[in-house]
PDB file of C-alpha atoms in Angstrom:
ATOM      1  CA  UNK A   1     -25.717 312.391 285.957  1.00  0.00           C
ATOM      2  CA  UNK A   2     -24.683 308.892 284.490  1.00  0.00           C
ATOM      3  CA  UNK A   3     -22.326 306.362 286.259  1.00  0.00           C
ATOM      4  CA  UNK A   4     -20.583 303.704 284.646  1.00  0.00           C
ATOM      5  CA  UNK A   5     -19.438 300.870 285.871  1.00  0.00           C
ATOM      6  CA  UNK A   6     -15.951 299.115 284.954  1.00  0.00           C
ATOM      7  CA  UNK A   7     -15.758 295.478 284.429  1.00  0.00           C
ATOM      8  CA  UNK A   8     -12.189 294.088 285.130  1.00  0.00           C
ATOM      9  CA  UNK A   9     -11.116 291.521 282.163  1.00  0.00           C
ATOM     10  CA  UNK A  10     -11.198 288.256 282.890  1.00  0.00           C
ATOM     11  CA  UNK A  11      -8.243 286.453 280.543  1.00  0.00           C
ATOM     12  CA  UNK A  12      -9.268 283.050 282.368  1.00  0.00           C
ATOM     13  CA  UNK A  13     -12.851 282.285 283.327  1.00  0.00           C
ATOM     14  CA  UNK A  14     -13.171 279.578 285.075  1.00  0.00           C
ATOM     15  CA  UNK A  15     -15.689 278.030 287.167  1.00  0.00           C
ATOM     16  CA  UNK A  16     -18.429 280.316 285.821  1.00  0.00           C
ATOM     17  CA  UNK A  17     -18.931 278.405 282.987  1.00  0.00           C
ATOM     18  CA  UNK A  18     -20.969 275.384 281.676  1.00  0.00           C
ATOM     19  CA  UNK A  19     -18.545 273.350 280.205  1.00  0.00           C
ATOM     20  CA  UNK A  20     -14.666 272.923 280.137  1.00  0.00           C
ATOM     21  CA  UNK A  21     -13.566 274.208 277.046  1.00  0.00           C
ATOM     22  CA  UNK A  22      -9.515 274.416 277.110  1.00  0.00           C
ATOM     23  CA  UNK A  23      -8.052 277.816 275.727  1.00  0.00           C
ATOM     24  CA  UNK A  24      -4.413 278.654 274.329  1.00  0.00           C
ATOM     25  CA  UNK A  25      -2.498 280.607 277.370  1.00  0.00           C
ATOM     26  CA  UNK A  26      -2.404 283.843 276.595  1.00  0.00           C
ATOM     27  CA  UNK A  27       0.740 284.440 278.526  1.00  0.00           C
ATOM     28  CA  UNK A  28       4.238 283.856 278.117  1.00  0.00           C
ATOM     29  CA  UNK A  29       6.148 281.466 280.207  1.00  0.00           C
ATOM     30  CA  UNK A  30       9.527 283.263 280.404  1.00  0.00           C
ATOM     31  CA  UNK A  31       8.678 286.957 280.906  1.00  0.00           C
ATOM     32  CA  UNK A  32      12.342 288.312 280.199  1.00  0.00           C
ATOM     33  CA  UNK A  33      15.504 287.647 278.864  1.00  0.00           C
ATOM     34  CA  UNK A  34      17.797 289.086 281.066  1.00  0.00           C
ATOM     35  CA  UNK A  35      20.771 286.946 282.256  1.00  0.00           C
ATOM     36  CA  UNK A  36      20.871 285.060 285.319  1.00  0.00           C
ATOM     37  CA  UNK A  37      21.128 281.508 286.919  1.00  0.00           C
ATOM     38  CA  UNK A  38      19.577 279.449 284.124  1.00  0.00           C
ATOM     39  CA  UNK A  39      21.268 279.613 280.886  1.00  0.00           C
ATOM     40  CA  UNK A  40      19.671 279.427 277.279  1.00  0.00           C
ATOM     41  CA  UNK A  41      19.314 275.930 277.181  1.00  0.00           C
ATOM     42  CA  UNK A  42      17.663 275.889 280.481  1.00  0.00           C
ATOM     43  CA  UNK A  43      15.440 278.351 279.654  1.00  0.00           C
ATOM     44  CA  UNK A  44      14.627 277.081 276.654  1.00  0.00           C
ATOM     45  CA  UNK A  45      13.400 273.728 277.725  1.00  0.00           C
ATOM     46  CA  UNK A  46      11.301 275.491 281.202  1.00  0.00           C
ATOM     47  CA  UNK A  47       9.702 277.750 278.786  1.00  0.00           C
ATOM     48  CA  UNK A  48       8.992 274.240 276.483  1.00  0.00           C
ATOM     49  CA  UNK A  49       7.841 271.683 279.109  1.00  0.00           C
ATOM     50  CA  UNK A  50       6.861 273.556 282.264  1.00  0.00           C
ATOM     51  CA  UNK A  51       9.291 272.211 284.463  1.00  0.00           C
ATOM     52  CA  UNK A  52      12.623 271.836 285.263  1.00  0.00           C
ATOM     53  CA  UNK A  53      14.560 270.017 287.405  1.00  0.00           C
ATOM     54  CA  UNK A  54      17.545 271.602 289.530  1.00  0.00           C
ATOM     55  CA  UNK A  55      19.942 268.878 290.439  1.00  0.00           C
ATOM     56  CA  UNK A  56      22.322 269.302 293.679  1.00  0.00           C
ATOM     57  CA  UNK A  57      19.966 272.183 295.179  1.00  0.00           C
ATOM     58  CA  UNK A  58      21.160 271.441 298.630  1.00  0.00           C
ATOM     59  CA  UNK A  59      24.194 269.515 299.758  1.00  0.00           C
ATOM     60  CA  UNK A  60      23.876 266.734 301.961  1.00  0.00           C
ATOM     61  CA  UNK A  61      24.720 268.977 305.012  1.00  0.00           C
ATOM     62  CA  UNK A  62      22.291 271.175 303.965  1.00  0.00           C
ATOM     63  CA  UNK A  63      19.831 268.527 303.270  1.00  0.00           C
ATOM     64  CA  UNK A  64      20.444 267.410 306.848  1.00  0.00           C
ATOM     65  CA  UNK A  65      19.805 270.776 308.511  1.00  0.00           C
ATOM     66  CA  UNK A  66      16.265 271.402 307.029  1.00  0.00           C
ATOM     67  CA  UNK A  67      15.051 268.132 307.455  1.00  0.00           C
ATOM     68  CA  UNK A  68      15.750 268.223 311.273  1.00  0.00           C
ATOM     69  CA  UNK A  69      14.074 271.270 310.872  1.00  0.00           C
ATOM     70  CA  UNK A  70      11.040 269.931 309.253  1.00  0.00           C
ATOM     71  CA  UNK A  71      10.929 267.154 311.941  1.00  0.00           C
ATOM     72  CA  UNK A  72      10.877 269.922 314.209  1.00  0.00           C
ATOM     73  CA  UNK A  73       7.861 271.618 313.129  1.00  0.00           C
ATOM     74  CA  UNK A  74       6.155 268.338 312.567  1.00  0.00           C
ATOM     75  CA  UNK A  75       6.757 267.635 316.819  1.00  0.00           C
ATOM     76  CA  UNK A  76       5.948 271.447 317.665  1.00  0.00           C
ATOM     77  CA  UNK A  77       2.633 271.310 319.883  1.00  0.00           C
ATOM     78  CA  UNK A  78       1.844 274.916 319.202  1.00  0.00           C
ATOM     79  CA  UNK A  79       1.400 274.835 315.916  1.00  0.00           C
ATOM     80  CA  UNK A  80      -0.993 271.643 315.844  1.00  0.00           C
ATOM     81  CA  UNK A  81      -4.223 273.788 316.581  1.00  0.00           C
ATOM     82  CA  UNK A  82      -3.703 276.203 313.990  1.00  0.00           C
ATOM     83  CA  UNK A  83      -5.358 276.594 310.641  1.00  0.00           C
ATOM     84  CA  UNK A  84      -2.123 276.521 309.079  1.00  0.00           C
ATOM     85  CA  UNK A  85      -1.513 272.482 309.721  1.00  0.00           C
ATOM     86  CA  UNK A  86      -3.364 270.362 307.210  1.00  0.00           C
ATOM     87  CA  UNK A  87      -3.664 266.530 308.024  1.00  0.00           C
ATOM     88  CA  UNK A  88      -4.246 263.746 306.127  1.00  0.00           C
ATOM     89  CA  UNK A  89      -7.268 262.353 304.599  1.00  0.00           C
ATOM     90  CA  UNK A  90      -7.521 259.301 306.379  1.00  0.00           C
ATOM     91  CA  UNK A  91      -5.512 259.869 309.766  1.00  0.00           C
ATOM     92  CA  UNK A  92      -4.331 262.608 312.333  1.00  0.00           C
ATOM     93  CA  UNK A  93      -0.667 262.595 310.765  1.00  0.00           C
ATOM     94  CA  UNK A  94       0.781 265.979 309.619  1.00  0.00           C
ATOM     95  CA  UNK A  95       0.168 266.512 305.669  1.00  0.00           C
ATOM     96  CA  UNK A  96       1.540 270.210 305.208  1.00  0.00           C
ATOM     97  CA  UNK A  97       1.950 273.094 306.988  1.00  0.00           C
ATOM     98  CA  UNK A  98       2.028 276.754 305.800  1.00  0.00           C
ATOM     99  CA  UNK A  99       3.699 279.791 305.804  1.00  0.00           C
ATOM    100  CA  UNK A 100       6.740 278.107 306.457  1.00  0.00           C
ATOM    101  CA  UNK A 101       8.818 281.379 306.097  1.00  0.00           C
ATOM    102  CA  UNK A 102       6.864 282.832 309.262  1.00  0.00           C
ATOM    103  CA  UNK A 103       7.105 280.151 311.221  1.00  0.00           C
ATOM    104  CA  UNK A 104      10.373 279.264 310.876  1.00  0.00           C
ATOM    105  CA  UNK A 105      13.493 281.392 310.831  1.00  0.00           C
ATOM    106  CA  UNK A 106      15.457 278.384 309.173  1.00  0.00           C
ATOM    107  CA  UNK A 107      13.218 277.703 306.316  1.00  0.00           C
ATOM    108  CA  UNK A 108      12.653 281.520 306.002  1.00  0.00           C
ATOM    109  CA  UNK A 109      16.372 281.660 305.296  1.00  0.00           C
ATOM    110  CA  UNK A 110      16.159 279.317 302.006  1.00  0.00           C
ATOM    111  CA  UNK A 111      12.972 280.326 301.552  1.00  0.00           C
ATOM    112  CA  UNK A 112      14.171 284.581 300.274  1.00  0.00           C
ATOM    113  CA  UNK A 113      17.843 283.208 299.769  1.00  0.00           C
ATOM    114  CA  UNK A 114      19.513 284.558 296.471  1.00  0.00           C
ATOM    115  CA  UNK A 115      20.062 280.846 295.047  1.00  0.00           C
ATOM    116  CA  UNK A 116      16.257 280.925 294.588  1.00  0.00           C
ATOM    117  CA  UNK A 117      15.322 284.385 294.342  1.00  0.00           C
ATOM    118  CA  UNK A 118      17.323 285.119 291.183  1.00  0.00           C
ATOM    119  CA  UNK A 119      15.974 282.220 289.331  1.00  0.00           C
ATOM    120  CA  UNK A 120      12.517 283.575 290.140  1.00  0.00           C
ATOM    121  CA  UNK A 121      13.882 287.422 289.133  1.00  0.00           C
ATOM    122  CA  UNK A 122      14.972 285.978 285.632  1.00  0.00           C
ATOM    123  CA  UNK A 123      11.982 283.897 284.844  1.00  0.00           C
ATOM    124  CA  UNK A 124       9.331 286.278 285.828  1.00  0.00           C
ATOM    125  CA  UNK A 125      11.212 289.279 284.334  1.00  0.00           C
ATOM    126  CA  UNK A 126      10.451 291.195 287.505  1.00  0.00           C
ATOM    127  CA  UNK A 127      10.920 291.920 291.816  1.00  0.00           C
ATOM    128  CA  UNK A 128       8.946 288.509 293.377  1.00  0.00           C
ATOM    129  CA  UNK A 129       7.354 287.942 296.636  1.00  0.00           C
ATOM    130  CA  UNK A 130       6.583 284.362 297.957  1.00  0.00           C
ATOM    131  CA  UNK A 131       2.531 283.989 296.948  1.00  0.00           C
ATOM    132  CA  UNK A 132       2.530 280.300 299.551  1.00  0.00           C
ATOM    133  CA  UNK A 133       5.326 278.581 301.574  1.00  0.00           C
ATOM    134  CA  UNK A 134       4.545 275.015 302.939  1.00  0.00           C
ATOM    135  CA  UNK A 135       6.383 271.914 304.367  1.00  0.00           C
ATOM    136  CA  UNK A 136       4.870 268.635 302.929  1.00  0.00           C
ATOM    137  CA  UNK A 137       5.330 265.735 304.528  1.00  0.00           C
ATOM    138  CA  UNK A 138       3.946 262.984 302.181  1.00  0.00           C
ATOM    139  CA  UNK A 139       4.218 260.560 305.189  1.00  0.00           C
ATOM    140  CA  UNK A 140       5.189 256.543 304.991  1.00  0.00           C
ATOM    141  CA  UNK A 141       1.861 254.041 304.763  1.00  0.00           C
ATOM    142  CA  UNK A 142      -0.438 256.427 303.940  1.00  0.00           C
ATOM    143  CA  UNK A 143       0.472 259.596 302.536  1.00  0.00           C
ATOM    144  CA  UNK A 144      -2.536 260.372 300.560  1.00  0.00           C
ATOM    145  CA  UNK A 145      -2.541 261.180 296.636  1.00  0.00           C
ATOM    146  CA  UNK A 146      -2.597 264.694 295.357  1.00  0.00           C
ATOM    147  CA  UNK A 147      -5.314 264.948 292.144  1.00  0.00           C
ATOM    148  CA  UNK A 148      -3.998 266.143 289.109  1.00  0.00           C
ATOM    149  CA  UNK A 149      -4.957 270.096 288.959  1.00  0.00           C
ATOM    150  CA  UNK A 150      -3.336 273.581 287.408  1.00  0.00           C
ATOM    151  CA  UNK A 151      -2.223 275.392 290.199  1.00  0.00           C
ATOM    152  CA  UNK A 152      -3.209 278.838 288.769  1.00  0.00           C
ATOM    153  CA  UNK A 153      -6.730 277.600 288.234  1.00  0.00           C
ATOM    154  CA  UNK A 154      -7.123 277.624 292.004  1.00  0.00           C
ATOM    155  CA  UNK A 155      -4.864 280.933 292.284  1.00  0.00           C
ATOM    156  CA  UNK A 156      -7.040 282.353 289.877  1.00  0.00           C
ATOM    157  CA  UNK A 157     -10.186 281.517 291.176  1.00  0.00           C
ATOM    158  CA  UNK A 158     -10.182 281.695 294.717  1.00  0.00           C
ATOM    159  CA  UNK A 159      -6.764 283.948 295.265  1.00  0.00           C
ATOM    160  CA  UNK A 160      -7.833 286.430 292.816  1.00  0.00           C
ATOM    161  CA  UNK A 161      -4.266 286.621 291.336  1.00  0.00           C
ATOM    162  CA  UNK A 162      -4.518 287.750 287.459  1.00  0.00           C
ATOM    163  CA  UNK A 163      -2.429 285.588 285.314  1.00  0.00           C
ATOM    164  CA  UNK A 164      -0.118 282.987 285.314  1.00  0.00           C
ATOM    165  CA  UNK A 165       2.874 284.607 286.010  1.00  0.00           C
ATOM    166  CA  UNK A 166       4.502 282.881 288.831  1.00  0.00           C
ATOM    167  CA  UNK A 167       6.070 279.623 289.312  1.00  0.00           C
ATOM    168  CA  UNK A 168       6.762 277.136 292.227  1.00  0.00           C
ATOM    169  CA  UNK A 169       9.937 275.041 293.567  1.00  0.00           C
ATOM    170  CA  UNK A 170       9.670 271.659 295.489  1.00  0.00           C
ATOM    171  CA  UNK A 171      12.624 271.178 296.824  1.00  0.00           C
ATOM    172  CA  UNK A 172      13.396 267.538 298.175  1.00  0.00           C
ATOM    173  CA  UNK A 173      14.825 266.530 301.644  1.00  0.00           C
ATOM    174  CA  UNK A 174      13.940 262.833 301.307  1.00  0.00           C
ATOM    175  CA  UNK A 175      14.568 261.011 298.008  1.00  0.00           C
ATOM    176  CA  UNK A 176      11.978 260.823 295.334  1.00  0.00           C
ATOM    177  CA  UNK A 177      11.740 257.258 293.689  1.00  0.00           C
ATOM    178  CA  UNK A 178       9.198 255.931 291.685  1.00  0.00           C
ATOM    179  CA  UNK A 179       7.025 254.348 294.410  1.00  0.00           C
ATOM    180  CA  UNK A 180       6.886 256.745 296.996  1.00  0.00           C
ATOM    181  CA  UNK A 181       4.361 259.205 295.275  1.00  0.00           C
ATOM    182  CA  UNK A 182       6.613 261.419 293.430  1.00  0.00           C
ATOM    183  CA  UNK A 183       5.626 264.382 291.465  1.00  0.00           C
ATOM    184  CA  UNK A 184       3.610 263.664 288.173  1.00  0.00           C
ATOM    185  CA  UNK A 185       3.592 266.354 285.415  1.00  0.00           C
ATOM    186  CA  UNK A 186       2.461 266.571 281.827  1.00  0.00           C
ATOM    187  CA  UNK A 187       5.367 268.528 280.188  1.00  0.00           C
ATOM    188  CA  UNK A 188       3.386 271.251 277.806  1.00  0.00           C
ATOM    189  CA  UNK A 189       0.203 271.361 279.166  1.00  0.00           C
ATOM    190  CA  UNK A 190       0.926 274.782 280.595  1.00  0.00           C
ATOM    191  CA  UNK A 191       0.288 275.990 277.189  1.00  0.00           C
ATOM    192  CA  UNK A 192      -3.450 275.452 277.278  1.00  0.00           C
ATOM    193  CA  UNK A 193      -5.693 276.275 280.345  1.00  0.00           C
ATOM    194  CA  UNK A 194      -8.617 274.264 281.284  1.00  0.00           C
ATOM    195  CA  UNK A 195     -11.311 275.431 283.187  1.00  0.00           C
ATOM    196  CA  UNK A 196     -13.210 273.945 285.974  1.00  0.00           C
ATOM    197  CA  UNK A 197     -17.222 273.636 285.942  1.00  0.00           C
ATOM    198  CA  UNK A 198     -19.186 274.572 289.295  1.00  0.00           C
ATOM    199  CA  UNK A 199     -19.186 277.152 291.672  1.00  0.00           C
ATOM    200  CA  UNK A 200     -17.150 277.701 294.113  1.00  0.00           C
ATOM    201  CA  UNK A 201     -18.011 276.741 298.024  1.00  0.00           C
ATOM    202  CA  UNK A 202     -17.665 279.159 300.778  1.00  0.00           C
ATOM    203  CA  UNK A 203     -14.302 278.324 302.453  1.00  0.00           C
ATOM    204  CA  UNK A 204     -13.473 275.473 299.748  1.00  0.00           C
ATOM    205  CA  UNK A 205     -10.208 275.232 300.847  1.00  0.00           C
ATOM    206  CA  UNK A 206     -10.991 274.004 304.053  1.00  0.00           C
ATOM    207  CA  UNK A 207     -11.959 270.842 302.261  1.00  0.00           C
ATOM    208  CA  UNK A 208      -9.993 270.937 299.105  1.00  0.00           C
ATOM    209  CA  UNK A 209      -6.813 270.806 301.207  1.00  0.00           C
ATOM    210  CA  UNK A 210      -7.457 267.756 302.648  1.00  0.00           C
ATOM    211  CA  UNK A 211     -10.011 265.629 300.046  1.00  0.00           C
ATOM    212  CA  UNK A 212      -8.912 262.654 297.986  1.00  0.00           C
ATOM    213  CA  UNK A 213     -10.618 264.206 295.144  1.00  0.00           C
ATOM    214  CA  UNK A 214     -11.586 267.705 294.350  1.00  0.00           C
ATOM    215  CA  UNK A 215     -15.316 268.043 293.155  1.00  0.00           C
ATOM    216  CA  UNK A 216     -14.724 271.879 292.136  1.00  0.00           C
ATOM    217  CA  UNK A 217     -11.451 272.846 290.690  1.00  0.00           C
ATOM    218  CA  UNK A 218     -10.740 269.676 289.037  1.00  0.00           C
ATOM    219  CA  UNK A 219      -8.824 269.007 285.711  1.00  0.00           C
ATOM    220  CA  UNK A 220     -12.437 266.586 283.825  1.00  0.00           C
ATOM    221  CA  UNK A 221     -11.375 262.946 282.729  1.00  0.00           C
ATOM    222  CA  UNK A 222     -12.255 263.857 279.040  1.00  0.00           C
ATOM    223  CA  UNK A 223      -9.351 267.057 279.132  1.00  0.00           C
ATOM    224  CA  UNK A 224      -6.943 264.496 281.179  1.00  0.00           C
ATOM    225  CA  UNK A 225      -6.806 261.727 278.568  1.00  0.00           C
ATOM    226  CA  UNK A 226      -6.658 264.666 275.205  1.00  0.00           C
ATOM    227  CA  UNK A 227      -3.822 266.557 277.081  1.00  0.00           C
ATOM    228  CA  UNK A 228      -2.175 263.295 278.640  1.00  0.00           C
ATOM    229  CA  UNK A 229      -2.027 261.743 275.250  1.00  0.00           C
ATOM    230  CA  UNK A 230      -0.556 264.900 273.540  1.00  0.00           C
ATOM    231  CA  UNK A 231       1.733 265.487 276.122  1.00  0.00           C
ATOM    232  CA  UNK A 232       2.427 262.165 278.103  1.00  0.00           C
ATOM    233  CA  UNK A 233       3.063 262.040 281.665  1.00  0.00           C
ATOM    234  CA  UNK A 234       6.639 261.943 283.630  1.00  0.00           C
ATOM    235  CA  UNK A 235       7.515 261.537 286.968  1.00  0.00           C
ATOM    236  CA  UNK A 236       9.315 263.969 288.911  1.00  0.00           C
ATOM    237  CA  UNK A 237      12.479 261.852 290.529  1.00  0.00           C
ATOM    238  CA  UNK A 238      15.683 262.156 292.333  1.00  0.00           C
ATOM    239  CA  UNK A 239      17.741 262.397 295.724  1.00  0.00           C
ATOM    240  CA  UNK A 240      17.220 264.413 298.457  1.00  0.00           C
ATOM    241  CA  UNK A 241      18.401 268.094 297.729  1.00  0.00           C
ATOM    242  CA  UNK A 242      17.393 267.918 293.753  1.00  0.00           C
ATOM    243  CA  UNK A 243      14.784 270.428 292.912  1.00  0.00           C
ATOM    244  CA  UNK A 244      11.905 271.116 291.167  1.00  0.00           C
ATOM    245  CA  UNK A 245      10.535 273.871 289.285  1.00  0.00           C
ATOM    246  CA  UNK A 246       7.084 274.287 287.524  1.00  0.00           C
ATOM    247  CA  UNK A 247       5.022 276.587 285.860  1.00  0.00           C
ATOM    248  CA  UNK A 248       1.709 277.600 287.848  1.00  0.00           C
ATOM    249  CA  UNK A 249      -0.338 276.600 285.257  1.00  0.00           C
ATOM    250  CA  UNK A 250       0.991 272.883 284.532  1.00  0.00           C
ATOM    251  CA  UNK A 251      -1.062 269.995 285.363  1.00  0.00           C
ATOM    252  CA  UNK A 252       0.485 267.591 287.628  1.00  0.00           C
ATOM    253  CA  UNK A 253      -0.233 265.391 290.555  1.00  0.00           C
ATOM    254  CA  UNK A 254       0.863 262.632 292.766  1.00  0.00           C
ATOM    255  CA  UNK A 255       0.209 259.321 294.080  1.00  0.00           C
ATOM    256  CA  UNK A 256       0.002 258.073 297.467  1.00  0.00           C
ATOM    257  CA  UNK A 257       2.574 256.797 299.017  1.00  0.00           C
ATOM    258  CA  UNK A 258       2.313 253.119 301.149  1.00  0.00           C
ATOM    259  CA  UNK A 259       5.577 252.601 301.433  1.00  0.00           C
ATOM    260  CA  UNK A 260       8.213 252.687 304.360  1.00  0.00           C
ATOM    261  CA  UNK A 261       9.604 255.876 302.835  1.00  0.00           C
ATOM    262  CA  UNK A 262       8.209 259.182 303.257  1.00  0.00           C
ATOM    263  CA  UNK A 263       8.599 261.604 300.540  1.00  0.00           C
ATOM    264  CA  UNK A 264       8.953 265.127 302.209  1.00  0.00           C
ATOM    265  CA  UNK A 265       9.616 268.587 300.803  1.00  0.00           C
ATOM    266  CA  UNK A 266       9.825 272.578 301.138  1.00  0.00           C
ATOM    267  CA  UNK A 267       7.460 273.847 298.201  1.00  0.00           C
ATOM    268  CA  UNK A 268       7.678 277.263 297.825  1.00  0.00           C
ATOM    269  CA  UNK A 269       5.386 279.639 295.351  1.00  0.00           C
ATOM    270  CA  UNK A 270       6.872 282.834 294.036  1.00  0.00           C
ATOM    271  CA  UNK A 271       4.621 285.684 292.096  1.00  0.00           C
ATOM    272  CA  UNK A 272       5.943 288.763 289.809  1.00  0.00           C
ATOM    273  CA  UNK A 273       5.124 292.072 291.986  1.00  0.00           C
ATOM    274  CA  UNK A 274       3.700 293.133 288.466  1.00  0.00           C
ATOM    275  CA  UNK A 275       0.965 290.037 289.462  1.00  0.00           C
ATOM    276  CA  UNK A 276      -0.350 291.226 292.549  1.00  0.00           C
ATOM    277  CA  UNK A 277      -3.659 289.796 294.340  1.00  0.00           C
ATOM    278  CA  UNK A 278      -6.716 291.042 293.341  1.00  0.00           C
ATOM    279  CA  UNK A 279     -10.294 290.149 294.592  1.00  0.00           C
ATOM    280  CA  UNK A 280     -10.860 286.370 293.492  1.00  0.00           C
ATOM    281  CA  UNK A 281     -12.459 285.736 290.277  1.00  0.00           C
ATOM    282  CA  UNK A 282     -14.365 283.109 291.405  1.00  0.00           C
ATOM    283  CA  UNK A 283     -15.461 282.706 295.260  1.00  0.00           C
ATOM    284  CA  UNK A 284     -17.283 284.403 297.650  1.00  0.00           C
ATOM    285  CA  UNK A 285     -14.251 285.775 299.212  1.00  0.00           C
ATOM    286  CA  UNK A 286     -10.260 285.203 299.241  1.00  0.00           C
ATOM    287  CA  UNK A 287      -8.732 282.408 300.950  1.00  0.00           C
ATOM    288  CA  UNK A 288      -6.858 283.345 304.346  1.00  0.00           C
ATOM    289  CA  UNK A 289      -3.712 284.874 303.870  1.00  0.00           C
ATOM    290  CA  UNK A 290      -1.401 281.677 304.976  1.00  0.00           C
ATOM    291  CA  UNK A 291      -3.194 280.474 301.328  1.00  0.00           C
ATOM    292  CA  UNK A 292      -3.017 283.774 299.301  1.00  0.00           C
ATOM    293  CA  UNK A 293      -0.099 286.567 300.490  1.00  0.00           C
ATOM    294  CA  UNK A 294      -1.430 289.530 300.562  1.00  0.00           C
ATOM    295  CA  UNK A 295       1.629 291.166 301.512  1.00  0.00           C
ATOM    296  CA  UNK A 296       3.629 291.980 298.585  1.00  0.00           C
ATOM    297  CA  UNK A 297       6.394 293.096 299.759  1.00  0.00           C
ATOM    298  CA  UNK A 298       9.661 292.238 297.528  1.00  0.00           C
ATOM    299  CA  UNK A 299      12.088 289.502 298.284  1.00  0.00           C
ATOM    300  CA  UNK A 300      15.393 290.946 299.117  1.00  0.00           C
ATOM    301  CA  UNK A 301      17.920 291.683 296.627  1.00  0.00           C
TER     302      UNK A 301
END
């Protein structure tokens, strides 16, 4: 009697190999092209450049109520001892905390509210659960720099999740300008996915959360400078209650910010139910589940 063993296909190595050799995505962007929130045009130019930005998200009311909110959870002692909070590099000051629909009934609201949910529904041409939730906090003199990466590459690697069918939304509640460490993407790069050389460490994200610069899961200087000068690089700016969206697999970053002004946000991942988690591709074992969901259970219609 003979046994044979499956291999799942692997449409993005990563981290298992000796050299970064980019690869055409092998993916679409915009998986359907049903009606919904975003018209042609809109679509049109996420599906181009990666990104778009939602003006007016929130009203100033709104805006308000969810930043009192995140100043809440920042001055919550309960939460300060769990793995969930993330501080900064080079202090004891609050750089994100996750899961923010589970720990907060307010956020949770925005978080699996229709306003979002559809936009997510028509890009990803399917049901979507929220993959990660997080309030970042980005504070004044000394919010540290974010290195420029591809989301999915992590995802992929360490979450186990297939392909890059999912998308995140950074919505503002403090204004981004141009000196406060605003988002940095380079519109098209989605297109091409660049792997990372070197293995992954057991419970990486314990110190890839936190580092100035990643040593594994890292975008290499050489494919920075070919994709920044085919692409270019803009920053990501606006008032509080503008928006955000970008394609997991863009590369993007941010400064730090040593101003007086903090630059905070709700950033909140959401993943086709057609995308589900599986083991990770590349680590000894999946990051904890305030990281990766592992429930994937549909937002509400």
């Amino acid at each position: 009697m003979t046994t044979t063993t499956h291999r799942r296909t692997d449409l993005y190595p990563t981290r298992t190999v000796s050299e970064p050799r980019p690869q055409p995505r092998q993916d679409p962007t915009v998986w359907s092209t049903a009606t919904g929130p975003l018209d042609r045009a809109r679509l049109a130019r996420y599906d181009s450049e990666g990104y778009l930005v939602l003006e007016n998200l929130l009203s100033p009311q709104e805006v308000e109520h969810y930043l009192a909110e995140l100043r809440r959870l920042n001055e919550d002692e309960t939460l300060r001892g769990t793995e969930r909070v993330v501080r900064e590099p080079d202090s004891d000051e609050i750089r994100s905390i996750f899961e923010a629909q589970k720990i907060s009934a307010v956020f949770a609201e925005l978080i699996h509210s229709p306003r979002l949910t559809d936009i997510a529904r028509q890009v990803l041409g399917s049901d979507v659960y929220v993959h990660q939730s997080r309030v970042n906090y980005k504070p004044a003199f000394g919010g540290a720099e974010f290195d420029w990466h591809s989301d999915f590459e992590t995802w992929h690697s360490e979450d186990g999740m297939p392909r890059p069918r999912a998308f995140s939304i950074s919505i503002g509640l403090t204004d981004n300008h141009p000196f406060n460490g605003p988002l940095m993407v380079m519109p098209g790069s989605h297109k091409t996915f660049i792997p990372s050389v070197g293995e992954t460490p057991d419970n990486y994200h314990k110190e890839s959360l936190r580092v100035h610069r990643l040593t594994v899961g890292s975008v290499d200087h050489d494919s920075l400078i070919r994709m920044a000068d085919r692409h270019g690089i803009q920053q990501v700016t606006g008032p509080a209650g503008s928006a955000v969206m970008f394609d997991c697999n863009i590369l993007h970053g941010s400064n730090g910010n040593i101003t007086p002004y903090p630059r905070s946000n709700i950033f909140i991942v959401y993943n086709s139910t057609e995308n589900t988690l599986e083991e990770p591709f590349a680590a000894p074992r999946p990051r904890p589940q305030y990281l990766g969901n592992r429930d994937f259970t549909p937002a509400p219609r």
